[in-house]
mmCIF file with all atom_site columns, C-alpha atoms in Angstrom:
data_model
loop_
_atom_site.group_PDB
_atom_site.id
_atom_site.type_symbol
_atom_site.label_atom_id
_atom_site.label_alt_id
_atom_site.label_comp_id
_atom_site.label_asym_id
_atom_site.label_entity_id
_atom_site.label_seq_id
_atom_site.pdbx_PDB_ins_code
_atom_site.Cartn_x
_atom_site.Cartn_y
_atom_site.Cartn_z
_atom_site.occupancy
_atom_site.B_iso_or_equiv
_atom_site.pdbx_formal_charge
_atom_site.auth_seq_id
_atom_site.auth_comp_id
_atom_site.auth_asym_id
_atom_site.auth_atom_id
_atom_site.pdbx_PDB_model_num
ATOM 1   C CA . MET A 1 1   ? -31.741 -15.327 -37.737 1.00 94.00 ? 97  MET A CA 1
ATOM 2   C CA . ILE A 1 2   ? -35.218 -16.522 -36.929 1.00 96.00 ? 98  ILE A CA 1
ATOM 3   C CA . GLU A 1 3   ? -37.216 -16.145 -34.127 1.00 97.00 ? 99  GLU A CA 1
ATOM 4   C CA . VAL A 1 4   ? -40.938 -17.571 -33.510 1.00 96.00 ? 100 VAL A CA 1
ATOM 5   C CA . LYS A 1 5   ? -42.212 -16.784 -30.254 1.00 97.00 ? 101 LYS A CA 1
ATOM 6   C CA . GLU A 1 6   ? -45.760 -18.344 -29.611 1.00 97.00 ? 102 GLU A CA 1
ATOM 7   C CA . LEU A 1 7   ? -47.064 -18.237 -32.712 1.00 96.00 ? 103 LEU A CA 1
ATOM 8   C CA . LYS A 1 8   ? -50.372 -19.356 -34.098 1.00 96.00 ? 104 LYS A CA 1
ATOM 9   C CA . LYS A 1 9   ? -52.302 -19.140 -37.186 1.00 96.00 ? 105 LYS A CA 1
ATOM 10  C CA . ILE A 1 10  ? -56.358 -19.745 -37.520 1.00 95.00 ? 106 ILE A CA 1
ATOM 11  C CA . TYR A 1 11  ? -58.186 -20.430 -40.854 1.00 91.00 ? 107 TYR A CA 1
ATOM 12  C CA . ASN A 1 12  ? -61.861 -19.146 -40.171 1.00 87.00 ? 108 ASN A CA 1
ATOM 13  C CA . GLY A 1 13  ? -63.617 -20.998 -42.088 1.00 79.00 ? 109 GLY A CA 1
ATOM 14  C CA . SER A 1 14  ? -67.046 -22.668 -41.577 1.00 80.00 ? 110 SER A CA 1
ATOM 15  C CA . VAL A 1 15  ? -65.578 -24.318 -38.640 1.00 86.00 ? 111 VAL A CA 1
ATOM 16  C CA . PRO A 1 16  ? -61.948 -22.250 -37.045 1.00 86.00 ? 112 PRO A CA 1
ATOM 17  C CA . THR A 1 17  ? -59.476 -24.530 -37.825 1.00 89.00 ? 113 THR A CA 1
ATOM 18  C CA . LYS A 1 18  ? -56.120 -23.969 -35.893 1.00 91.00 ? 114 LYS A CA 1
ATOM 19  C CA . ALA A 1 19  ? -53.328 -24.299 -37.641 1.00 94.00 ? 115 ALA A CA 1
ATOM 20  C CA . LEU A 1 20  ? -50.671 -23.608 -35.678 1.00 96.00 ? 116 LEU A CA 1
ATOM 21  C CA . ASP A 1 21  ? -51.425 -23.878 -31.998 1.00 95.00 ? 117 ASP A CA 1
ATOM 22  C CA . GLY A 1 22  ? -48.604 -21.828 -29.963 1.00 95.00 ? 118 GLY A CA 1
ATOM 23  C CA . VAL A 1 23  ? -45.155 -22.567 -31.617 1.00 96.00 ? 119 VAL A CA 1
ATOM 24  C CA . SER A 1 24  ? -41.597 -21.484 -30.341 1.00 97.00 ? 120 SER A CA 1
ATOM 25  C CA . PHE A 1 25  ? -38.486 -22.031 -31.653 1.00 97.00 ? 121 PHE A CA 1
ATOM 26  C CA . ASN A 1 26  ? -35.129 -20.100 -32.971 1.00 97.00 ? 122 ASN A CA 1
ATOM 27  C CA . VAL A 1 27  ? -33.112 -20.839 -35.962 1.00 97.00 ? 123 VAL A CA 1
ATOM 28  C CA . GLN A 1 28  ? -29.152 -19.435 -36.116 1.00 97.00 ? 124 GLN A CA 1
ATOM 29  C CA . GLU A 1 29  ? -27.586 -18.526 -39.181 1.00 96.00 ? 125 GLU A CA 1
ATOM 30  C CA . GLY A 1 30  ? -26.076 -21.161 -40.872 1.00 96.00 ? 126 GLY A CA 1
ATOM 31  C CA . GLU A 1 31  ? -28.469 -24.394 -39.488 1.00 97.00 ? 127 GLU A CA 1
ATOM 32  C CA . PHE A 1 32  ? -29.838 -26.952 -41.661 1.00 97.00 ? 128 PHE A CA 1
ATOM 33  C CA . VAL A 1 33  ? -33.409 -27.521 -40.196 1.00 98.00 ? 129 VAL A CA 1
ATOM 34  C CA . ALA A 1 34  ? -35.925 -30.386 -41.045 1.00 97.00 ? 130 ALA A CA 1
ATOM 35  C CA . ILE A 1 35  ? -39.417 -29.349 -40.198 1.00 96.00 ? 131 ILE A CA 1
ATOM 36  C CA . MET A 1 36  ? -41.236 -32.975 -40.246 1.00 94.00 ? 132 MET A CA 1
ATOM 37  C CA . GLY A 1 37  ? -44.946 -34.208 -39.915 1.00 91.00 ? 133 GLY A CA 1
ATOM 38  C CA . PRO A 1 38  ? -47.512 -36.179 -41.172 1.00 89.00 ? 134 PRO A CA 1
ATOM 39  C CA . SER A 1 39  ? -50.519 -34.005 -43.814 1.00 86.00 ? 135 SER A CA 1
ATOM 40  C CA . GLY A 1 40  ? -52.257 -31.319 -41.819 1.00 86.00 ? 136 GLY A CA 1
ATOM 41  C CA . SER A 1 41  ? -49.919 -31.465 -38.758 1.00 91.00 ? 137 SER A CA 1
ATOM 42  C CA . GLY A 1 42  ? -49.178 -27.457 -40.019 1.00 91.00 ? 138 GLY A CA 1
ATOM 43  C CA . LYS A 1 43  ? -45.645 -27.858 -41.071 1.00 92.00 ? 139 LYS A CA 1
ATOM 44  C CA . SER A 1 44  ? -46.448 -26.140 -44.574 1.00 89.00 ? 140 SER A CA 1
ATOM 45  C CA . THR A 1 45  ? -48.490 -23.295 -42.711 1.00 93.00 ? 141 THR A CA 1
ATOM 46  C CA . LEU A 1 46  ? -45.565 -22.917 -40.668 1.00 94.00 ? 142 LEU A CA 1
ATOM 47  C CA . MET A 1 47  ? -43.402 -22.030 -43.677 1.00 92.00 ? 143 MET A CA 1
ATOM 48  C CA . HIS A 1 48  ? -45.080 -20.418 -45.240 1.00 92.00 ? 144 HIS A CA 1
ATOM 49  C CA . ILE A 1 49  ? -45.084 -17.752 -42.662 1.00 95.00 ? 145 ILE A CA 1
ATOM 50  C CA . MET A 1 50  ? -41.410 -17.572 -41.986 1.00 94.00 ? 146 MET A CA 1
ATOM 51  C CA . GLY A 1 51  ? -40.792 -17.316 -45.735 1.00 93.00 ? 147 GLY A CA 1
ATOM 52  C CA . TYR A 1 52  ? -43.390 -14.322 -45.857 1.00 92.00 ? 148 TYR A CA 1
ATOM 53  C CA . LEU A 1 53  ? -46.287 -15.891 -47.966 1.00 91.00 ? 149 LEU A CA 1
ATOM 54  C CA . ASP A 1 54  ? -48.814 -15.544 -45.655 1.00 93.00 ? 150 ASP A CA 1
ATOM 55  C CA . ARG A 1 55  ? -48.883 -13.931 -41.699 1.00 93.00 ? 151 ARG A CA 1
ATOM 56  C CA . PRO A 1 56  ? -49.541 -15.085 -38.479 1.00 95.00 ? 152 PRO A CA 1
ATOM 57  C CA . SER A 1 57  ? -52.874 -14.773 -36.478 1.00 95.00 ? 153 SER A CA 1
ATOM 58  C CA . SER A 1 58  ? -51.227 -13.990 -33.152 1.00 95.00 ? 154 SER A CA 1
ATOM 59  C CA . GLY A 1 59  ? -47.640 -14.328 -31.922 1.00 96.00 ? 155 GLY A CA 1
ATOM 60  C CA . VAL A 1 60  ? -44.105 -13.254 -32.970 1.00 95.00 ? 156 VAL A CA 1
ATOM 61  C CA . TYR A 1 61  ? -42.229 -14.324 -36.421 1.00 96.00 ? 157 TYR A CA 1
ATOM 62  C CA . LYS A 1 62  ? -39.144 -12.126 -36.697 1.00 96.00 ? 158 LYS A CA 1
ATOM 63  C CA . PHE A 1 63  ? -36.410 -12.758 -39.270 1.00 95.00 ? 159 PHE A CA 1
ATOM 64  C CA . LYS A 1 64  ? -32.883 -10.983 -39.109 1.00 93.00 ? 160 LYS A CA 1
ATOM 65  C CA . GLY A 1 65  ? -34.413 -8.846  -36.230 1.00 92.00 ? 161 GLY A CA 1
ATOM 66  C CA . LYS A 1 66  ? -37.070 -7.265  -37.722 1.00 91.00 ? 162 LYS A CA 1
ATOM 67  C CA . SER A 1 67  ? -41.095 -8.379  -37.006 1.00 92.00 ? 163 SER A CA 1
ATOM 68  C CA . ILE A 1 68  ? -43.627 -9.528  -40.285 1.00 91.00 ? 164 ILE A CA 1
ATOM 69  C CA . ASP A 1 69  ? -45.775 -6.736  -38.150 1.00 90.00 ? 165 ASP A CA 1
ATOM 70  C CA . ASP A 1 70  ? -43.467 -3.998  -39.050 1.00 91.00 ? 166 ASP A CA 1
ATOM 71  C CA . LEU A 1 71  ? -43.112 -4.926  -42.674 1.00 91.00 ? 167 LEU A CA 1
ATOM 72  C CA . SER A 1 72  ? -45.806 -4.060  -44.935 1.00 92.00 ? 168 SER A CA 1
ATOM 73  C CA . ASP A 1 73  ? -46.860 -6.229  -48.054 1.00 91.00 ? 169 ASP A CA 1
ATOM 74  C CA . ASP A 1 74  ? -44.425 -4.489  -50.465 1.00 91.00 ? 170 ASP A CA 1
ATOM 75  C CA . GLU A 1 75  ? -41.421 -5.004  -48.172 1.00 91.00 ? 171 GLU A CA 1
ATOM 76  C CA . LEU A 1 76  ? -42.416 -8.606  -47.511 1.00 91.00 ? 172 LEU A CA 1
ATOM 77  C CA . ALA A 1 77  ? -42.141 -8.979  -51.399 1.00 89.00 ? 173 ALA A CA 1
ATOM 78  C CA . ARG A 1 78  ? -38.807 -7.281  -51.110 1.00 89.00 ? 174 ARG A CA 1
ATOM 79  C CA . VAL A 1 79  ? -37.279 -9.801  -48.606 1.00 90.00 ? 175 VAL A CA 1
ATOM 80  C CA . ARG A 1 80  ? -38.844 -12.619 -50.074 1.00 89.00 ? 176 ARG A CA 1
ATOM 81  C CA . ASN A 1 81  ? -36.869 -11.932 -53.560 1.00 87.00 ? 177 ASN A CA 1
ATOM 82  C CA . LYS A 1 82  ? -33.623 -10.960 -51.922 1.00 88.00 ? 178 LYS A CA 1
ATOM 83  C CA . GLN A 1 83  ? -33.215 -12.784 -49.125 1.00 92.00 ? 179 GLN A CA 1
ATOM 84  C CA . ILE A 1 84  ? -35.288 -15.473 -49.079 1.00 94.00 ? 180 ILE A CA 1
ATOM 85  C CA . GLY A 1 85  ? -35.236 -18.761 -51.722 1.00 94.00 ? 181 GLY A CA 1
ATOM 86  C CA . PHE A 1 86  ? -38.112 -21.268 -52.440 1.00 94.00 ? 182 PHE A CA 1
ATOM 87  C CA . ILE A 1 87  ? -38.170 -24.609 -53.671 1.00 94.00 ? 183 ILE A CA 1
ATOM 88  C CA . PHE A 1 88  ? -41.527 -26.278 -54.109 1.00 91.00 ? 184 PHE A CA 1
ATOM 89  C CA . GLN A 1 89  ? -42.549 -30.149 -54.730 1.00 90.00 ? 185 GLN A CA 1
ATOM 90  C CA . SER A 1 90  ? -44.340 -29.121 -58.213 1.00 90.00 ? 186 SER A CA 1
ATOM 91  C CA . PHE A 1 91  ? -41.158 -27.259 -58.873 1.00 92.00 ? 187 PHE A CA 1
ATOM 92  C CA . ASN A 1 92  ? -43.506 -24.414 -60.050 1.00 91.00 ? 188 ASN A CA 1
ATOM 93  C CA . LEU A 1 93  ? -41.391 -23.691 -62.963 1.00 93.00 ? 189 LEU A CA 1
ATOM 94  C CA . LEU A 1 94  ? -42.890 -21.710 -66.221 1.00 92.00 ? 190 LEU A CA 1
ATOM 95  C CA . PRO A 1 95  ? -43.929 -24.041 -68.792 1.00 88.00 ? 191 PRO A CA 1
ATOM 96  C CA . ARG A 1 96  ? -42.834 -24.288 -72.224 1.00 89.00 ? 192 ARG A CA 1
ATOM 97  C CA . THR A 1 97  ? -40.289 -21.771 -71.035 1.00 94.00 ? 193 THR A CA 1
ATOM 98  C CA . THR A 1 98  ? -36.348 -22.054 -71.350 1.00 95.00 ? 194 THR A CA 1
ATOM 99  C CA . VAL A 1 99  ? -34.247 -23.209 -68.389 1.00 96.00 ? 195 VAL A CA 1
ATOM 100 C CA . LEU A 1 100 ? -32.760 -19.450 -68.915 1.00 94.00 ? 196 LEU A CA 1
ATOM 101 C CA . GLU A 1 101 ? -35.779 -17.476 -68.275 1.00 94.00 ? 197 GLU A CA 1
ATOM 102 C CA . ASN A 1 102 ? -37.171 -19.355 -65.953 1.00 95.00 ? 198 ASN A CA 1
ATOM 103 C CA . VAL A 1 103 ? -33.746 -19.037 -63.773 1.00 95.00 ? 199 VAL A CA 1
ATOM 104 C CA . ARG A 1 104 ? -34.085 -14.857 -64.555 1.00 93.00 ? 200 ARG A CA 1
ATOM 105 C CA . LEU A 1 105 ? -37.456 -14.627 -62.612 1.00 92.00 ? 201 LEU A CA 1
ATOM 106 C CA . PRO A 1 106 ? -35.871 -13.254 -59.357 1.00 91.00 ? 202 PRO A CA 1
ATOM 107 C CA . LEU A 1 107 ? -33.987 -10.721 -61.359 1.00 90.00 ? 203 LEU A CA 1
ATOM 108 C CA . THR A 1 108 ? -36.909 -9.025  -62.887 1.00 83.00 ? 204 THR A CA 1
ATOM 109 C CA . TYR A 1 109 ? -37.051 -5.550  -61.106 1.00 76.00 ? 205 TYR A CA 1
ATOM 110 C CA . ALA A 1 110 ? -32.899 -6.004  -59.934 1.00 75.00 ? 206 ALA A CA 1
ATOM 111 C CA . GLY A 1 111 ? -31.788 -3.691  -62.974 1.00 78.00 ? 207 GLY A CA 1
ATOM 112 C CA . LEU A 1 112 ? -29.021 -5.430  -63.419 1.00 82.00 ? 208 LEU A CA 1
ATOM 113 C CA . SER A 1 113 ? -27.413 -5.259  -67.077 1.00 88.00 ? 209 SER A CA 1
ATOM 114 C CA . SER A 1 114 ? -28.126 -8.165  -69.456 1.00 88.00 ? 210 SER A CA 1
ATOM 115 C CA . ASP A 1 115 ? -24.502 -9.190  -69.322 1.00 90.00 ? 211 ASP A CA 1
ATOM 116 C CA . LYS A 1 116 ? -24.656 -9.707  -65.238 1.00 92.00 ? 212 LYS A CA 1
ATOM 117 C CA . GLU A 1 117 ? -27.945 -11.354 -65.256 1.00 92.00 ? 213 GLU A CA 1
ATOM 118 C CA . ASP A 1 118 ? -26.448 -13.844 -67.644 1.00 91.00 ? 214 ASP A CA 1
ATOM 119 C CA . GLN A 1 119 ? -23.322 -14.814 -65.775 1.00 93.00 ? 215 GLN A CA 1
ATOM 120 C CA . MET A 1 120 ? -25.589 -14.983 -62.846 1.00 94.00 ? 216 MET A CA 1
ATOM 121 C CA . ILE A 1 121 ? -27.783 -17.437 -64.656 1.00 94.00 ? 217 ILE A CA 1
ATOM 122 C CA . LYS A 1 122 ? -25.039 -19.313 -65.568 1.00 94.00 ? 218 LYS A CA 1
ATOM 123 C CA . GLU A 1 123 ? -23.089 -19.814 -62.139 1.00 94.00 ? 219 GLU A CA 1
ATOM 124 C CA . ALA A 1 124 ? -26.379 -20.931 -60.630 1.00 95.00 ? 220 ALA A CA 1
ATOM 125 C CA . LEU A 1 125 ? -26.970 -23.392 -63.175 1.00 96.00 ? 221 LEU A CA 1
ATOM 126 C CA . GLU A 1 126 ? -23.234 -24.182 -63.015 1.00 94.00 ? 222 GLU A CA 1
ATOM 127 C CA . SER A 1 127 ? -23.554 -25.545 -59.345 1.00 93.00 ? 223 SER A CA 1
ATOM 128 C CA . VAL A 1 128 ? -26.336 -27.765 -59.896 1.00 94.00 ? 224 VAL A CA 1
ATOM 129 C CA . GLY A 1 129 ? -24.993 -29.084 -62.514 1.00 93.00 ? 225 GLY A CA 1
ATOM 130 C CA . LEU A 1 130 ? -27.240 -28.106 -65.491 1.00 94.00 ? 226 LEU A CA 1
ATOM 131 C CA . SER A 1 131 ? -25.213 -25.611 -68.003 1.00 93.00 ? 227 SER A CA 1
ATOM 132 C CA . HIS A 1 132 ? -25.880 -27.962 -71.130 1.00 94.00 ? 228 HIS A CA 1
ATOM 133 C CA . ARG A 1 133 ? -29.380 -27.388 -70.317 1.00 94.00 ? 229 ARG A CA 1
ATOM 134 C CA . ILE A 1 134 ? -29.945 -23.365 -70.035 1.00 94.00 ? 230 ILE A CA 1
ATOM 135 C CA . ASN A 1 135 ? -31.415 -23.274 -73.747 1.00 94.00 ? 231 ASN A CA 1
ATOM 136 C CA . TYR A 1 136 ? -34.151 -26.776 -73.161 1.00 95.00 ? 232 TYR A CA 1
ATOM 137 C CA . LEU A 1 137 ? -37.498 -25.529 -71.716 1.00 95.00 ? 233 LEU A CA 1
ATOM 138 C CA . SER A 1 138 ? -38.563 -26.445 -69.034 1.00 93.00 ? 234 SER A CA 1
ATOM 139 C CA . ASN A 1 139 ? -40.728 -29.456 -70.107 1.00 91.00 ? 235 ASN A CA 1
ATOM 140 C CA . GLN A 1 140 ? -38.251 -31.261 -71.995 1.00 94.00 ? 236 GLN A CA 1
ATOM 141 C CA . LEU A 1 141 ? -36.668 -31.813 -68.815 1.00 94.00 ? 237 LEU A CA 1
ATOM 142 C CA . SER A 1 142 ? -36.996 -34.865 -66.663 1.00 94.00 ? 238 SER A CA 1
ATOM 143 C CA . GLY A 1 143 ? -38.311 -34.451 -62.853 1.00 94.00 ? 239 GLY A CA 1
ATOM 144 C CA . GLY A 1 144 ? -34.725 -33.853 -61.435 1.00 94.00 ? 240 GLY A CA 1
ATOM 145 C CA . GLU A 1 145 ? -33.427 -31.911 -63.693 1.00 95.00 ? 241 GLU A CA 1
ATOM 146 C CA . GLN A 1 146 ? -36.399 -29.420 -63.311 1.00 95.00 ? 242 GLN A CA 1
ATOM 147 C CA . GLN A 1 147 ? -35.849 -29.508 -59.387 1.00 95.00 ? 243 GLN A CA 1
ATOM 148 C CA . ARG A 1 148 ? -32.419 -28.591 -60.272 1.00 95.00 ? 244 ARG A CA 1
ATOM 149 C CA . VAL A 1 149 ? -33.526 -25.533 -62.250 1.00 96.00 ? 245 VAL A CA 1
ATOM 150 C CA . ALA A 1 150 ? -36.055 -24.870 -59.565 1.00 95.00 ? 246 ALA A CA 1
ATOM 151 C CA . ILE A 1 151 ? -32.941 -25.092 -57.032 1.00 96.00 ? 247 ILE A CA 1
ATOM 152 C CA . ALA A 1 152 ? -30.916 -22.317 -59.099 1.00 96.00 ? 248 ALA A CA 1
ATOM 153 C CA . ARG A 1 153 ? -33.670 -19.989 -59.407 1.00 95.00 ? 249 ARG A CA 1
ATOM 154 C CA . ALA A 1 154 ? -33.872 -19.942 -55.850 1.00 95.00 ? 250 ALA A CA 1
ATOM 155 C CA . ILE A 1 155 ? -30.225 -19.184 -54.921 1.00 95.00 ? 251 ILE A CA 1
ATOM 156 C CA . ILE A 1 156 ? -29.634 -16.913 -58.261 1.00 94.00 ? 252 ILE A CA 1
ATOM 157 C CA . ASN A 1 157 ? -30.116 -14.019 -55.547 1.00 91.00 ? 253 ASN A CA 1
ATOM 158 C CA . HIS A 1 158 ? -27.672 -15.447 -53.163 1.00 92.00 ? 254 HIS A CA 1
ATOM 159 C CA . PRO A 1 159 ? -30.342 -15.295 -50.489 1.00 93.00 ? 255 PRO A CA 1
ATOM 160 C CA . SER A 1 160 ? -29.297 -16.335 -46.729 1.00 92.00 ? 256 SER A CA 1
ATOM 161 C CA . LEU A 1 161 ? -32.397 -18.380 -46.274 1.00 96.00 ? 257 LEU A CA 1
ATOM 162 C CA . ILE A 1 162 ? -33.805 -21.386 -48.505 1.00 96.00 ? 258 ILE A CA 1
ATOM 163 C CA . PHE A 1 163 ? -37.080 -22.968 -47.756 1.00 96.00 ? 259 PHE A CA 1
ATOM 164 C CA . ALA A 1 164 ? -37.492 -26.487 -49.467 1.00 95.00 ? 260 ALA A CA 1
ATOM 165 C CA . ASP A 1 165 ? -41.150 -27.762 -49.229 1.00 93.00 ? 261 ASP A CA 1
ATOM 166 C CA . GLU A 1 166 ? -41.155 -31.824 -49.885 1.00 93.00 ? 262 GLU A CA 1
ATOM 167 C CA . PRO A 1 167 ? -38.360 -31.313 -52.385 1.00 94.00 ? 263 PRO A CA 1
ATOM 168 C CA . THR A 1 168 ? -38.078 -35.161 -53.472 1.00 92.00 ? 264 THR A CA 1
ATOM 169 C CA . GLY A 1 169 ? -41.677 -35.824 -53.257 1.00 89.00 ? 265 GLY A CA 1
ATOM 170 C CA . ASN A 1 170 ? -42.071 -36.250 -56.715 1.00 89.00 ? 266 ASN A CA 1
ATOM 171 C CA . LEU A 1 171 ? -38.817 -37.818 -57.629 1.00 91.00 ? 267 LEU A CA 1
ATOM 172 C CA . ASP A 1 172 ? -37.939 -41.137 -57.808 1.00 90.00 ? 268 ASP A CA 1
ATOM 173 C CA . SER A 1 173 ? -35.026 -42.289 -54.968 1.00 88.00 ? 269 SER A CA 1
ATOM 174 C CA . LYS A 1 174 ? -31.814 -41.775 -57.528 1.00 90.00 ? 270 LYS A CA 1
ATOM 175 C CA . SER A 1 175 ? -32.927 -37.653 -58.567 1.00 92.00 ? 271 SER A CA 1
ATOM 176 C CA . GLY A 1 176 ? -34.329 -37.557 -54.508 1.00 91.00 ? 272 GLY A CA 1
ATOM 177 C CA . GLN A 1 177 ? -30.986 -37.829 -53.476 1.00 91.00 ? 273 GLN A CA 1
ATOM 178 C CA . GLN A 1 178 ? -28.963 -35.520 -56.126 1.00 92.00 ? 274 GLN A CA 1
ATOM 179 C CA . ILE A 1 179 ? -31.658 -32.573 -54.850 1.00 94.00 ? 275 ILE A CA 1
ATOM 180 C CA . MET A 1 180 ? -30.658 -33.872 -51.157 1.00 94.00 ? 276 MET A CA 1
ATOM 181 C CA . ASP A 1 181 ? -26.914 -33.931 -51.826 1.00 94.00 ? 277 ASP A CA 1
ATOM 182 C CA . ILE A 1 182 ? -27.474 -30.197 -53.446 1.00 94.00 ? 278 ILE A CA 1
ATOM 183 C CA . LEU A 1 183 ? -29.008 -28.761 -50.273 1.00 95.00 ? 279 LEU A CA 1
ATOM 184 C CA . GLN A 1 184 ? -26.244 -30.655 -48.331 1.00 95.00 ? 280 GLN A CA 1
ATOM 185 C CA . LYS A 1 185 ? -23.981 -28.783 -50.208 1.00 94.00 ? 281 LYS A CA 1
ATOM 186 C CA . LEU A 1 186 ? -25.534 -25.403 -49.999 1.00 94.00 ? 282 LEU A CA 1
ATOM 187 C CA . ASN A 1 187 ? -25.647 -25.465 -46.375 1.00 95.00 ? 283 ASN A CA 1
ATOM 188 C CA . ASP A 1 188 ? -22.356 -26.132 -46.467 1.00 94.00 ? 284 ASP A CA 1
ATOM 189 C CA . GLN A 1 189 ? -21.039 -23.286 -47.849 1.00 92.00 ? 285 GLN A CA 1
ATOM 190 C CA . GLY A 1 190 ? -23.762 -21.400 -45.610 1.00 93.00 ? 286 GLY A CA 1
ATOM 191 C CA . HIS A 1 191 ? -26.740 -20.931 -46.430 1.00 95.00 ? 287 HIS A CA 1
ATOM 192 C CA . THR A 1 192 ? -29.804 -21.609 -43.943 1.00 97.00 ? 288 THR A CA 1
ATOM 193 C CA . ILE A 1 193 ? -32.117 -24.394 -44.965 1.00 97.00 ? 289 ILE A CA 1
ATOM 194 C CA . ILE A 1 194 ? -35.301 -25.408 -43.564 1.00 97.00 ? 290 ILE A CA 1
ATOM 195 C CA . LEU A 1 195 ? -36.446 -28.329 -44.917 1.00 96.00 ? 291 LEU A CA 1
ATOM 196 C CA . VAL A 1 196 ? -40.188 -29.279 -44.797 1.00 94.00 ? 292 VAL A CA 1
ATOM 197 C CA . THR A 1 197 ? -41.001 -33.007 -45.499 1.00 92.00 ? 293 THR A CA 1
ATOM 198 C CA . HIS A 1 198 ? -42.849 -35.875 -44.158 1.00 89.00 ? 294 HIS A CA 1
ATOM 199 C CA . GLU A 1 199 ? -40.121 -38.353 -44.628 1.00 88.00 ? 295 GLU A CA 1
ATOM 200 C CA . THR A 1 200 ? -37.994 -39.810 -41.135 1.00 89.00 ? 296 THR A CA 1
ATOM 201 C CA . TYR A 1 201 ? -35.430 -40.823 -44.014 1.00 88.00 ? 297 TYR A CA 1
ATOM 202 C CA . THR A 1 202 ? -35.139 -37.215 -45.770 1.00 91.00 ? 298 THR A CA 1
ATOM 203 C CA . SER A 1 203 ? -34.849 -35.945 -42.474 1.00 93.00 ? 299 SER A CA 1
ATOM 204 C CA . GLU A 1 204 ? -32.009 -36.877 -41.277 1.00 93.00 ? 300 GLU A CA 1
ATOM 205 C CA . MET A 1 205 ? -30.456 -35.676 -44.116 1.00 94.00 ? 301 MET A CA 1
ATOM 206 C CA . ALA A 1 206 ? -30.233 -32.360 -42.302 1.00 96.00 ? 302 ALA A CA 1
ATOM 207 C CA . LYS A 1 207 ? -28.572 -31.403 -38.790 1.00 96.00 ? 303 LYS A CA 1
ATOM 208 C CA . ARG A 1 208 ? -31.833 -30.793 -36.283 1.00 97.00 ? 304 ARG A CA 1
ATOM 209 C CA . ILE A 1 209 ? -35.188 -31.938 -36.653 1.00 97.00 ? 305 ILE A CA 1
ATOM 210 C CA . ILE A 1 210 ? -38.424 -30.247 -34.861 1.00 97.00 ? 306 ILE A CA 1
ATOM 211 C CA . GLN A 1 211 ? -41.381 -32.401 -35.163 1.00 96.00 ? 307 GLN A CA 1
ATOM 212 C CA . PHE A 1 212 ? -45.410 -31.143 -35.921 1.00 95.00 ? 308 PHE A CA 1
ATOM 213 C CA . LYS A 1 213 ? -48.754 -32.770 -34.634 1.00 94.00 ? 309 LYS A CA 1
ATOM 214 C CA . ASP A 1 214 ? -51.761 -30.813 -34.684 1.00 93.00 ? 310 ASP A CA 1
ATOM 215 C CA . GLY A 1 215 ? -49.883 -27.462 -35.457 1.00 94.00 ? 311 GLY A CA 1
ATOM 216 C CA . LYS A 1 216 ? -47.749 -28.039 -32.213 1.00 95.00 ? 312 LYS A CA 1
ATOM 217 C CA . ILE A 1 217 ? -44.104 -29.287 -31.547 1.00 96.00 ? 313 ILE A CA 1
ATOM 218 C CA . VAL A 1 218 ? -43.658 -32.663 -29.766 1.00 96.00 ? 314 VAL A CA 1
ATOM 219 C CA . SER A 1 219 ? -39.793 -32.816 -29.952 1.00 96.00 ? 315 SER A CA 1
ATOM 220 C CA . ASP A 1 220 ? -36.770 -30.838 -31.275 1.00 97.00 ? 316 ASP A CA 1
ATOM 221 C CA . LYS A 1 221 ? -33.702 -32.092 -31.760 1.00 96.00 ? 317 LYS A CA 1
ATOM 222 C CA . LEU A 1 222 ? -30.428 -32.635 -33.015 1.00 96.00 ? 318 LEU A CA 1
ATOM 223 C CA . VAL A 1 223 ? -29.427 -35.721 -35.305 1.00 94.00 ? 319 VAL A CA 1
ATOM 224 C CA . ASP A 1 224 ? -26.703 -37.712 -33.836 1.00 90.00 ? 320 ASP A CA 1
ATOM 225 C CA . HIS A 1 225 ? -26.421 -39.802 -37.093 1.00 87.00 ? 321 HIS A CA 1
ATOM 226 C CA . ARG A 1 226 ? -26.320 -37.284 -40.033 1.00 88.00 ? 322 ARG A CA 1
ATOM 227 C CA . ARG A 1 227 ? -27.127 -39.185 -43.047 1.00 87.00 ? 323 ARG A CA 1
ATOM 228 C CA . LEU A 1 228 ? -25.319 -38.217 -46.098 1.00 89.00 ? 324 LEU A CA 1
ATOM 229 C CA . ALA A 1 229 ? -27.323 -38.257 -49.760 1.00 84.00 ? 325 ALA A CA 1
ATOM 230 C CA . LYS A 1 230 ? -24.019 -38.769 -51.325 1.00 80.00 ? 326 LYS A CA 1
ATOM 231 C CA . ASP A 1 231 ? -24.163 -42.016 -49.853 1.00 78.00 ? 327 ASP A CA 1
ATOM 232 C CA . GLY A 1 232 ? -27.134 -42.972 -51.201 1.00 68.00 ? 328 GLY A CA 1
ATOM 233 C CA . PHE A 1 233 ? -31.008 -43.608 -50.468 1.00 52.00 ? 329 PHE A CA 1
ATOM 234 C CA . MET A 1 234 ? -32.236 -46.421 -48.220 1.00 45.00 ? 330 MET A CA 1
ATOM 235 C CA . LYS A 1 235 ? -36.051 -47.037 -48.507 1.00 41.00 ? 331 LYS A CA 1
#
């Protein structure tokens, strides 16, 4: 599904900063990969490029066989909307807007009937256990509930690839456990998931861990004893 080869990203400020320095790896369909490393290691820059939110300075990035260099900005936007779901640490919900309308956002230009949209929204919210909150405003929800709304929004178009950038970073351990349990279930259903995290414990809930440091991969290994979120968090 994903091919990354000699990927580099340089930010040209007063002092050029090499955020990614020759990164190479592949991701197969159905994998659950944790990208792990300290702040400034390059993991979020990598996610932005892989999610078509940014372009590399050099190197190859292919998603489903198509190179990022061969797609216009409009084409990138269409792929982002239809095939990729995003979950962020800060939730990125519209405040003072209902759960229904937040989840509806990716469907804005889909050209579907209102009934079809409502059905898709209902199914997405049911999958994260939030059907009873559909008419609540987003700022009336707890942090864990807001992140579950963000997951419903991310999966509304049935994307093949889901990026989760520090999805438990603003949550208590119980809410974080619920979020990781949902992600593990989505992976079991066939979604490819790439998790960005700095937490060792959270990364061990994936099936593979790619460790970053100073813009380079320092290790890439399968998880021997995968942790299941339903068994609880340990701090």
